Amino acid sequence: MNHNAPRTPLSARPLPEVRGRVLTTAQLRSLGVSPAETNEHCRPGGPWQQILPGVFLLHPGRATSEERLHAVLRYAAREPDAAAPARPATAVPEQPAAGQPLRPARPGASVPVQPGIGQPHRPVYPDAVISGLAALALHGFAAAPTLPALEKIDVLVPRLRRLRSAGCARIVRTSALPTARLVTGVPVAPVPRALADAVARLTDAGRVRRLLTEAVRDGHCEPAAVVRELDRAKLLDRPHVLDAVDSLLAEGRAVAEDRLYRMVREYGLPEPMWNVELRLPGGPHLGGLDAYWPREAVAVDLDTRAPRHDEGAPWSEYARKREHLERLGITVVHVTPRKLRDAMRQQAAIVRTALMAAADREPAAHVVVEPR
């Protein structure tokens, strides 16, 4: 062998195609690329660039939004255990062009496997989940900035990870990683958690209100789930967040009432009296109801209360109202926005059963019905 023969330039080597052309130092080393060669190709004017510590973009020029996302995930993800047996690559983790199938991996290439549908697999990015405004943009929020407009991308990692924010990657530590949803191959936090992480850094009351309102209006999640995450993040003591939550709950109630109207009409229930107050003749008010059938003495009560750790008092008041009405012979059907969204047919059947059973019950006490 002639040791003076020129070495094959790295750019001419048949490196496998990878998703977004983003690789870590460890991944390059597993492909036979030494740190010295990597540094050589990241010099000014070279074909590669270092986008984050230990993460490299295998082309010059500006990174795309997808490449930035995968660079942040590669930076934050826990490196797989080196002692674990390597799995053969069956498909390259490349984002294909529109209408183009994935290309098979070069035999023997040590590239992370993209799992097929229904196949058990280890996560491509262990212990790393995109959250905050970037996650909301991926979920399709119109009120969130576009991915190219974001200077920082929030990524959730376990609390004990030794990792610092760098470049476009903002590390957000958490005691428990949420169950991620894959959006275009990217692990993304559920909408309530993404909202909480976004709101934690926002001081613009209008933007916070628009984000929370869109989450409910467009059906991304229920108000209770959002308030629960905001409460867990200790954000409900901020005045602008509390104001936004009021708008969120109002939007949530409007959406739930619309579903209740649809349930009555689509499932052929008798038309009730809508949004009424009940009181005893000459006596105190018994409380408000969303729908009431006076002949059958059946009521529907929408529960849109905001969940809080200190919700004992509101729940006690709600329970007292229900118990008082039922002592008077009025059947109260308790309905939540989530039940109306996910099981409308079942809720309609429950109301219909209560209406049909009215003939077999003792007559209810006489009450006065007033508009709410």
Short mmCIF file of C-alpha atoms in Angstrom, two decimals:
data_model
loop_
_atom_site.label_atom_id
_atom_site.label_comp_id
_atom_site.label_asym_id
_atom_site.label_seq_id
_atom_site.Cartn_x
_atom_site.Cartn_y
_atom_site.Cartn_z
CA MET A 1 0.00 0.00 0.00
CA ASN A 2 1.32 3.46 -0.90
CA HIS A 3 0.96 5.63 2.19
CA ASN A 4 1.69 8.74 0.12
CA ALA A 5 -1.43 8.26 -2.02
CA PRO A 6 -3.89 11.11 -1.63
CA ARG A 7 -6.82 10.41 0.67
CA THR A 8 -10.30 10.32 -0.87
CA PRO A 9 -11.97 13.65 -0.15
CA LEU A 10 -14.78 13.26 2.40
CA SER A 11 -17.23 15.05 0.12
CA ALA A 12 -16.72 12.27 -2.44
CA ARG A 13 -17.52 9.47 0.02
CA PRO A 14 -20.89 7.76 -0.37
CA LEU A 15 -22.38 8.93 2.93
CA PRO A 16 -25.96 7.76 3.42
CA GLU A 17 -28.82 10.17 2.93
CA VAL A 18 -30.10 11.30 6.33
CA ARG A 19 -33.10 13.30 7.46
CA GLY A 20 -32.37 16.95 6.85
CA ARG A 21 -28.66 16.12 6.43
CA VAL A 22 -28.18 16.65 10.19
CA LEU A 23 -25.84 14.37 12.16
CA THR A 24 -24.10 14.36 15.53
CA THR A 25 -20.42 13.79 16.20
CA ALA A 26 -21.18 10.26 17.41
CA GLN A 27 -23.20 9.45 14.31
CA LEU A 28 -20.48 10.74 12.00
CA ARG A 29 -17.89 8.73 13.92
CA SER A 30 -20.02 5.58 13.49
CA LEU A 31 -19.91 6.25 9.74
CA GLY A 32 -16.11 6.39 9.79
CA VAL A 33 -15.76 10.18 9.88
CA SER A 34 -13.17 11.34 12.41
CA PRO A 35 -13.55 14.54 14.45
CA ALA A 36 -10.56 15.97 12.57
CA GLU A 37 -12.28 15.40 9.24
CA THR A 38 -15.48 16.92 10.57
CA ASN A 39 -13.63 20.03 11.76
CA GLU A 40 -11.86 20.30 8.41
CA HIS A 41 -15.15 20.35 6.55
CA CYS A 42 -16.64 22.94 8.92
CA ARG A 43 -13.98 25.55 8.21
CA PRO A 44 -15.16 28.82 6.62
CA GLY A 45 -16.11 28.09 3.03
CA GLY A 46 -16.31 24.35 3.70
CA PRO A 47 -19.16 22.05 2.68
CA TRP A 48 -20.47 21.52 6.23
CA GLN A 49 -21.28 23.68 9.25
CA GLN A 50 -21.74 23.20 12.98
CA ILE A 51 -25.29 24.26 13.81
CA LEU A 52 -25.21 23.32 17.52
CA PRO A 53 -22.54 21.88 19.82
CA GLY A 54 -21.84 18.39 18.51
CA VAL A 55 -24.45 18.69 15.74
CA PHE A 56 -23.54 19.30 12.11
CA LEU A 57 -25.40 20.34 9.00
CA LEU A 58 -23.99 18.53 5.98
CA HIS A 59 -24.37 21.38 3.54
CA PRO A 60 -23.46 25.06 3.46
CA GLY A 61 -26.04 27.83 3.61
CA ARG A 62 -29.04 28.54 5.79
CA ALA A 63 -30.70 25.65 7.63
CA THR A 64 -34.34 24.95 6.84
CA SER A 65 -36.98 24.90 9.57
CA GLU A 66 -37.02 21.11 9.46
CA GLU A 67 -33.24 20.96 9.80
CA ARG A 68 -33.32 23.31 12.78
CA LEU A 69 -35.94 21.14 14.49
CA HIS A 70 -33.95 17.96 13.96
CA ALA A 71 -30.73 19.67 14.98
CA VAL A 72 -32.34 20.74 18.28
CA LEU A 73 -33.64 17.22 18.84
CA ARG A 74 -30.26 15.63 18.04
CA TYR A 75 -28.58 18.06 20.44
CA ALA A 76 -31.07 17.39 23.25
CA ALA A 77 -31.75 13.68 22.77
CA ARG A 78 -30.05 11.15 24.99
CA GLU A 79 -27.41 9.26 23.03
CA PRO A 80 -28.36 5.56 22.69
CA ASP A 81 -26.46 3.16 24.91
CA ALA A 82 -23.27 2.25 23.10
CA ALA A 83 -23.44 -1.24 24.58
CA ALA A 84 -26.84 -1.91 23.06
CA PRO A 85 -26.77 -4.07 19.94
CA ALA A 86 -27.00 -2.10 16.74
CA ARG A 87 -30.12 -2.59 14.69
CA PRO A 88 -29.75 -2.97 10.94
CA ALA A 89 -31.01 -0.06 8.93
CA THR A 90 -34.00 -0.88 6.77
CA ALA A 91 -34.87 2.61 5.67
CA VAL A 92 -33.06 5.90 5.78
CA PRO A 93 -34.51 8.61 8.02
CA GLU A 94 -34.81 11.09 5.20
CA GLN A 95 -37.73 13.39 4.52
CA PRO A 96 -38.53 12.54 0.89
CA ALA A 97 -39.51 15.10 -1.67
CA ALA A 98 -43.22 15.41 -2.35
CA GLY A 99 -44.51 12.26 -3.96
CA GLN A 100 -41.17 10.46 -3.70
CA PRO A 101 -40.73 7.21 -1.70
CA LEU A 102 -38.00 6.66 0.87
CA ARG A 103 -34.78 5.31 -0.58
CA PRO A 104 -33.30 2.13 0.94
CA ALA A 105 -30.27 2.57 3.15
CA ARG A 106 -26.80 1.59 1.94
CA PRO A 107 -26.11 -1.94 3.26
CA GLY A 108 -24.31 -1.83 6.59
CA ALA A 109 -24.89 1.87 7.12
CA SER A 110 -25.35 2.67 10.81
CA VAL A 111 -28.25 5.05 10.44
CA PRO A 112 -31.16 5.31 12.89
CA VAL A 113 -34.09 3.25 11.67
CA GLN A 114 -37.37 4.96 10.84
CA PRO A 115 -40.04 2.53 12.08
CA GLY A 116 -42.80 1.29 9.85
CA ILE A 117 -46.47 1.47 10.77
CA GLY A 118 -47.22 -0.72 13.76
CA GLN A 119 -43.61 -1.77 14.29
CA PRO A 120 -42.26 -1.67 17.86
CA HIS A 121 -39.27 0.61 18.09
CA ARG A 122 -37.10 2.74 20.27
CA PRO A 123 -37.72 6.48 19.88
CA VAL A 124 -35.54 8.19 17.30
CA TYR A 125 -34.95 11.04 19.78
CA PRO A 126 -34.92 9.56 23.30
CA ASP A 127 -35.82 11.96 26.12
CA ALA A 128 -36.42 14.99 23.88
CA VAL A 129 -39.76 16.59 22.95
CA ILE A 130 -40.41 19.87 21.09
CA SER A 131 -42.66 22.23 23.05
CA GLY A 132 -43.64 25.90 23.32
CA LEU A 133 -44.34 28.06 20.27
CA ALA A 134 -42.52 25.68 17.91
CA ALA A 135 -44.84 22.85 18.99
CA LEU A 136 -47.90 25.07 18.53
CA ALA A 137 -46.72 25.98 15.03
CA LEU A 138 -46.39 22.27 14.24
CA HIS A 139 -49.89 21.68 15.63
CA GLY A 140 -51.14 24.25 13.10
CA PHE A 141 -51.89 27.26 15.33
CA ALA A 142 -52.53 30.39 13.28
CA ALA A 143 -51.76 32.57 16.33
CA ALA A 144 -48.27 31.04 16.72
CA PRO A 145 -45.29 32.46 14.82
CA THR A 146 -44.07 30.47 11.84
CA LEU A 147 -41.10 28.18 12.43
CA PRO A 148 -38.67 30.36 10.41
CA ALA A 149 -39.65 33.35 12.57
CA LEU A 150 -38.67 31.62 15.81
CA GLU A 151 -35.22 32.49 17.12
CA LYS A 152 -35.40 29.78 19.81
CA ILE A 153 -36.96 26.32 19.80
CA ASP A 154 -38.07 24.93 23.18
CA VAL A 155 -37.18 21.30 23.81
CA LEU A 156 -38.21 19.33 26.89
CA VAL A 157 -35.64 17.09 28.58
CA PRO A 158 -35.62 15.21 31.91
CA ARG A 159 -34.76 17.42 34.87
CA LEU A 160 -31.52 15.61 35.72
CA ARG A 161 -29.99 15.89 32.24
CA ARG A 162 -26.74 17.89 32.18
CA LEU A 163 -27.46 20.08 29.18
CA ARG A 164 -27.46 23.81 28.55
CA SER A 165 -29.32 25.96 26.08
CA ALA A 166 -27.24 26.77 23.02
CA GLY A 167 -27.85 28.47 19.69
CA CYS A 168 -31.46 27.98 18.63
CA ALA A 169 -32.04 25.22 21.23
CA ARG A 170 -33.65 26.34 24.49
CA ILE A 171 -33.57 23.55 27.07
CA VAL A 172 -36.69 23.24 29.25
CA ARG A 173 -36.28 20.79 32.12
CA THR A 174 -39.25 18.78 33.34
CA SER A 175 -39.81 16.19 36.04
CA ALA A 176 -41.94 14.11 33.66
CA LEU A 177 -41.80 14.14 29.87
CA PRO A 178 -45.26 14.24 28.28
CA THR A 179 -46.33 11.58 25.83
CA ALA A 180 -45.26 13.07 22.53
CA ARG A 181 -47.26 13.14 19.32
CA LEU A 182 -45.35 12.67 16.07
CA VAL A 183 -45.96 15.56 13.67
CA THR A 184 -44.07 15.17 10.37
CA GLY A 185 -41.68 12.84 12.17
CA VAL A 186 -41.02 15.29 15.02
CA PRO A 187 -41.94 14.40 18.65
CA VAL A 188 -44.17 17.25 19.80
CA ALA A 189 -45.70 17.97 23.20
CA PRO A 190 -49.50 17.80 23.50
CA VAL A 191 -51.25 21.14 22.98
CA PRO A 192 -51.98 21.86 26.69
CA ARG A 193 -48.33 21.35 27.67
CA ALA A 194 -47.05 23.28 24.65
CA LEU A 195 -49.37 26.16 25.56
CA ALA A 196 -48.13 26.24 29.15
CA ASP A 197 -44.49 26.32 28.02
CA ALA A 198 -45.26 29.06 25.49
CA VAL A 199 -47.31 31.18 27.92
CA ALA A 200 -44.54 30.94 30.54
CA ARG A 201 -42.37 33.16 28.30
CA LEU A 202 -45.03 35.50 26.89
CA THR A 203 -45.91 38.88 28.40
CA ASP A 204 -48.20 40.03 25.57
CA ALA A 205 -51.71 39.55 26.98
CA GLY A 206 -53.29 39.70 23.52
CA ARG A 207 -51.09 36.91 22.16
CA VAL A 208 -51.72 34.72 25.21
CA ARG A 209 -55.47 35.22 24.84
CA ARG A 210 -55.40 34.43 21.10
CA LEU A 211 -53.41 31.22 21.66
CA LEU A 212 -55.67 29.94 24.44
CA THR A 213 -58.84 30.84 22.57
CA GLU A 214 -57.67 29.16 19.36
CA ALA A 215 -56.84 25.98 21.28
CA VAL A 216 -60.50 25.58 22.27
CA ARG A 217 -62.25 27.17 19.29
CA ASP A 218 -60.42 24.99 16.76
CA GLY A 219 -60.87 21.80 18.79
CA HIS A 220 -57.23 21.18 19.75
CA CYS A 221 -58.16 20.48 23.39
CA GLU A 222 -60.66 21.20 26.14
CA PRO A 223 -60.39 24.24 28.44
CA ALA A 224 -59.99 22.03 31.51
CA ALA A 225 -56.81 20.46 30.13
CA VAL A 226 -55.28 23.87 29.41
CA VAL A 227 -56.15 25.31 32.82
CA ARG A 228 -54.77 22.20 34.49
CA GLU A 229 -51.39 22.63 32.75
CA LEU A 230 -51.30 26.37 33.48
CA ASP A 231 -52.06 25.65 37.12
CA ARG A 232 -49.37 22.95 37.27
CA ALA A 233 -46.87 25.45 35.83
CA LYS A 234 -47.93 28.02 38.48
CA LEU A 235 -48.94 30.54 35.83
CA LEU A 236 -52.43 31.37 37.11
CA ASP A 237 -51.10 34.02 39.48
CA ARG A 238 -50.15 36.23 36.53
CA PRO A 239 -52.89 38.81 35.83
CA HIS A 240 -52.62 38.65 32.02
CA VAL A 241 -52.84 34.84 32.14
CA LEU A 242 -55.91 34.96 34.39
CA ASP A 243 -57.59 37.36 31.97
CA ALA A 244 -56.79 35.01 29.09
CA VAL A 245 -58.20 32.07 31.05
CA ASP A 246 -61.48 33.97 31.50
CA SER A 247 -61.66 34.34 27.70
CA LEU A 248 -60.70 30.67 27.32
CA LEU A 249 -63.50 29.51 29.63
CA ALA A 250 -66.01 31.76 27.89
CA GLU A 251 -64.97 30.32 24.53
CA GLY A 252 -65.10 26.81 25.97
CA ARG A 253 -68.61 27.34 27.30
CA ALA A 254 -69.79 28.76 23.96
CA VAL A 255 -68.37 25.73 22.11
CA ALA A 256 -69.93 23.31 24.63
CA GLU A 257 -73.33 25.05 24.42
CA ASP A 258 -73.23 24.82 20.63
CA ARG A 259 -72.56 21.07 20.92
CA LEU A 260 -75.45 20.73 23.35
CA TYR A 261 -77.79 22.46 20.86
CA ARG A 262 -76.56 20.12 18.13
CA MET A 263 -77.08 17.06 20.34
CA VAL A 264 -80.73 17.95 21.00
CA ARG A 265 -81.49 18.58 17.33
CA GLU A 266 -79.39 15.88 15.66
CA TYR A 267 -80.66 13.13 17.97
CA GLY A 268 -84.30 14.18 17.92
CA LEU A 269 -84.72 15.14 21.57
CA PRO A 270 -87.67 17.34 22.56
CA GLU A 271 -86.85 21.04 22.57
CA PRO A 272 -86.07 22.16 26.13
CA MET A 273 -86.10 25.56 27.76
CA TRP A 274 -82.58 26.91 27.34
CA ASN A 275 -80.43 28.70 29.93
CA VAL A 276 -82.87 29.06 32.81
CA GLU A 277 -82.85 29.74 36.55
CA LEU A 278 -85.03 27.72 38.92
CA ARG A 279 -86.45 28.89 42.23
CA LEU A 280 -89.12 27.79 44.65
CA PRO A 281 -92.32 29.88 44.61
CA GLY A 282 -91.64 32.79 46.92
CA GLY A 283 -88.38 31.16 47.93
CA PRO A 284 -84.67 31.22 47.11
CA HIS A 285 -83.03 30.55 43.77
CA LEU A 286 -82.06 26.93 43.18
CA GLY A 287 -79.43 27.61 40.52
CA GLY A 288 -78.96 27.91 36.79
CA LEU A 289 -79.35 25.14 34.22
CA ASP A 290 -78.35 24.92 30.58
CA ALA A 291 -81.42 22.96 29.46
CA TYR A 292 -84.66 22.10 31.28
CA TRP A 293 -87.68 19.99 30.33
CA PRO A 294 -90.35 21.21 32.80
CA ARG A 295 -92.97 18.53 32.06
CA GLU A 296 -90.48 15.71 32.72
CA ALA A 297 -88.50 17.65 35.38
CA VAL A 298 -85.21 16.77 33.67
CA ALA A 299 -82.28 19.18 33.50
CA VAL A 300 -78.88 19.25 31.79
CA ASP A 301 -76.08 21.03 33.61
CA LEU A 302 -72.86 21.74 31.69
CA ASP A 303 -69.81 21.52 33.93
CA THR A 304 -67.32 24.05 32.56
CA ARG A 305 -65.63 24.86 35.85
CA ALA A 306 -61.90 25.52 35.68
CA PRO A 307 -59.97 22.70 37.38
CA ARG A 308 -57.82 23.94 40.26
CA HIS A 309 -55.99 22.30 43.13
CA ASP A 310 -58.22 24.26 45.52
CA GLU A 311 -61.50 23.33 43.82
CA GLY A 312 -63.13 21.88 46.94
CA ALA A 313 -65.41 24.89 47.55
CA PRO A 314 -66.71 25.21 43.96
CA TRP A 315 -67.32 21.47 43.79
CA SER A 316 -69.18 21.49 47.11
CA GLU A 317 -71.42 24.32 45.87
CA TYR A 318 -72.06 22.43 42.62
CA ALA A 319 -72.85 19.20 44.49
CA ARG A 320 -75.21 21.01 46.90
CA LYS A 321 -77.17 22.49 43.99
CA ARG A 322 -77.52 19.10 42.32
CA GLU A 323 -78.55 17.34 45.54
CA HIS A 324 -81.13 20.03 46.34
CA LEU A 325 -82.71 19.74 42.87
CA GLU A 326 -82.83 15.96 43.06
CA ARG A 327 -84.50 16.10 46.48
CA LEU A 328 -87.21 18.14 44.78
CA GLY A 329 -87.65 15.36 42.21
CA ILE A 330 -85.69 17.02 39.37
CA THR A 331 -83.32 14.70 37.51
CA VAL A 332 -80.02 16.46 36.74
CA VAL A 333 -77.86 15.08 33.92
CA HIS A 334 -74.26 16.16 34.48
CA VAL A 335 -72.44 16.75 31.18
CA THR A 336 -68.87 17.90 30.51
CA PRO A 337 -67.60 19.52 27.29
CA ARG A 338 -65.38 16.50 26.70
CA LYS A 339 -68.29 14.07 26.90
CA LEU A 340 -70.21 16.18 24.38
CA ARG A 341 -67.23 16.19 22.05
CA ASP A 342 -66.21 12.54 22.32
CA ALA A 343 -69.49 10.75 23.13
CA MET A 344 -72.41 12.90 21.97
CA ARG A 345 -74.55 9.91 20.99
CA GLN A 346 -74.11 8.37 24.43
CA GLN A 347 -75.02 11.65 26.17
CA ALA A 348 -78.15 11.95 24.01
CA ALA A 349 -79.14 8.42 25.02
CA ILE A 350 -78.71 9.28 28.71
CA VAL A 351 -80.93 12.36 28.37
CA ARG A 352 -83.54 10.40 26.39
CA THR A 353 -83.60 7.68 29.04
CA ALA A 354 -84.13 10.28 31.79
CA LEU A 355 -87.01 11.84 29.82
CA MET A 356 -88.66 8.45 29.23
CA ALA A 357 -88.30 7.48 32.90
CA ALA A 358 -90.13 10.62 34.06
CA ALA A 359 -93.51 8.87 33.81
CA ASP A 360 -92.42 6.28 36.40
CA ARG A 361 -91.24 8.82 38.99
CA GLU A 362 -93.12 10.73 41.63
CA PRO A 363 -94.14 14.20 40.40
CA ALA A 364 -91.50 16.83 41.08
CA ALA A 365 -92.07 19.82 43.32
CA HIS A 366 -93.43 22.91 41.64
CA VAL A 367 -90.67 25.36 40.71
CA VAL A 368 -90.60 28.71 38.98
CA VAL A 369 -88.60 28.85 35.75
CA GLU A 370 -86.97 32.16 34.78
CA PRO A 371 -84.53 33.17 32.03
CA ARG A 372 -80.91 33.16 33.15
#
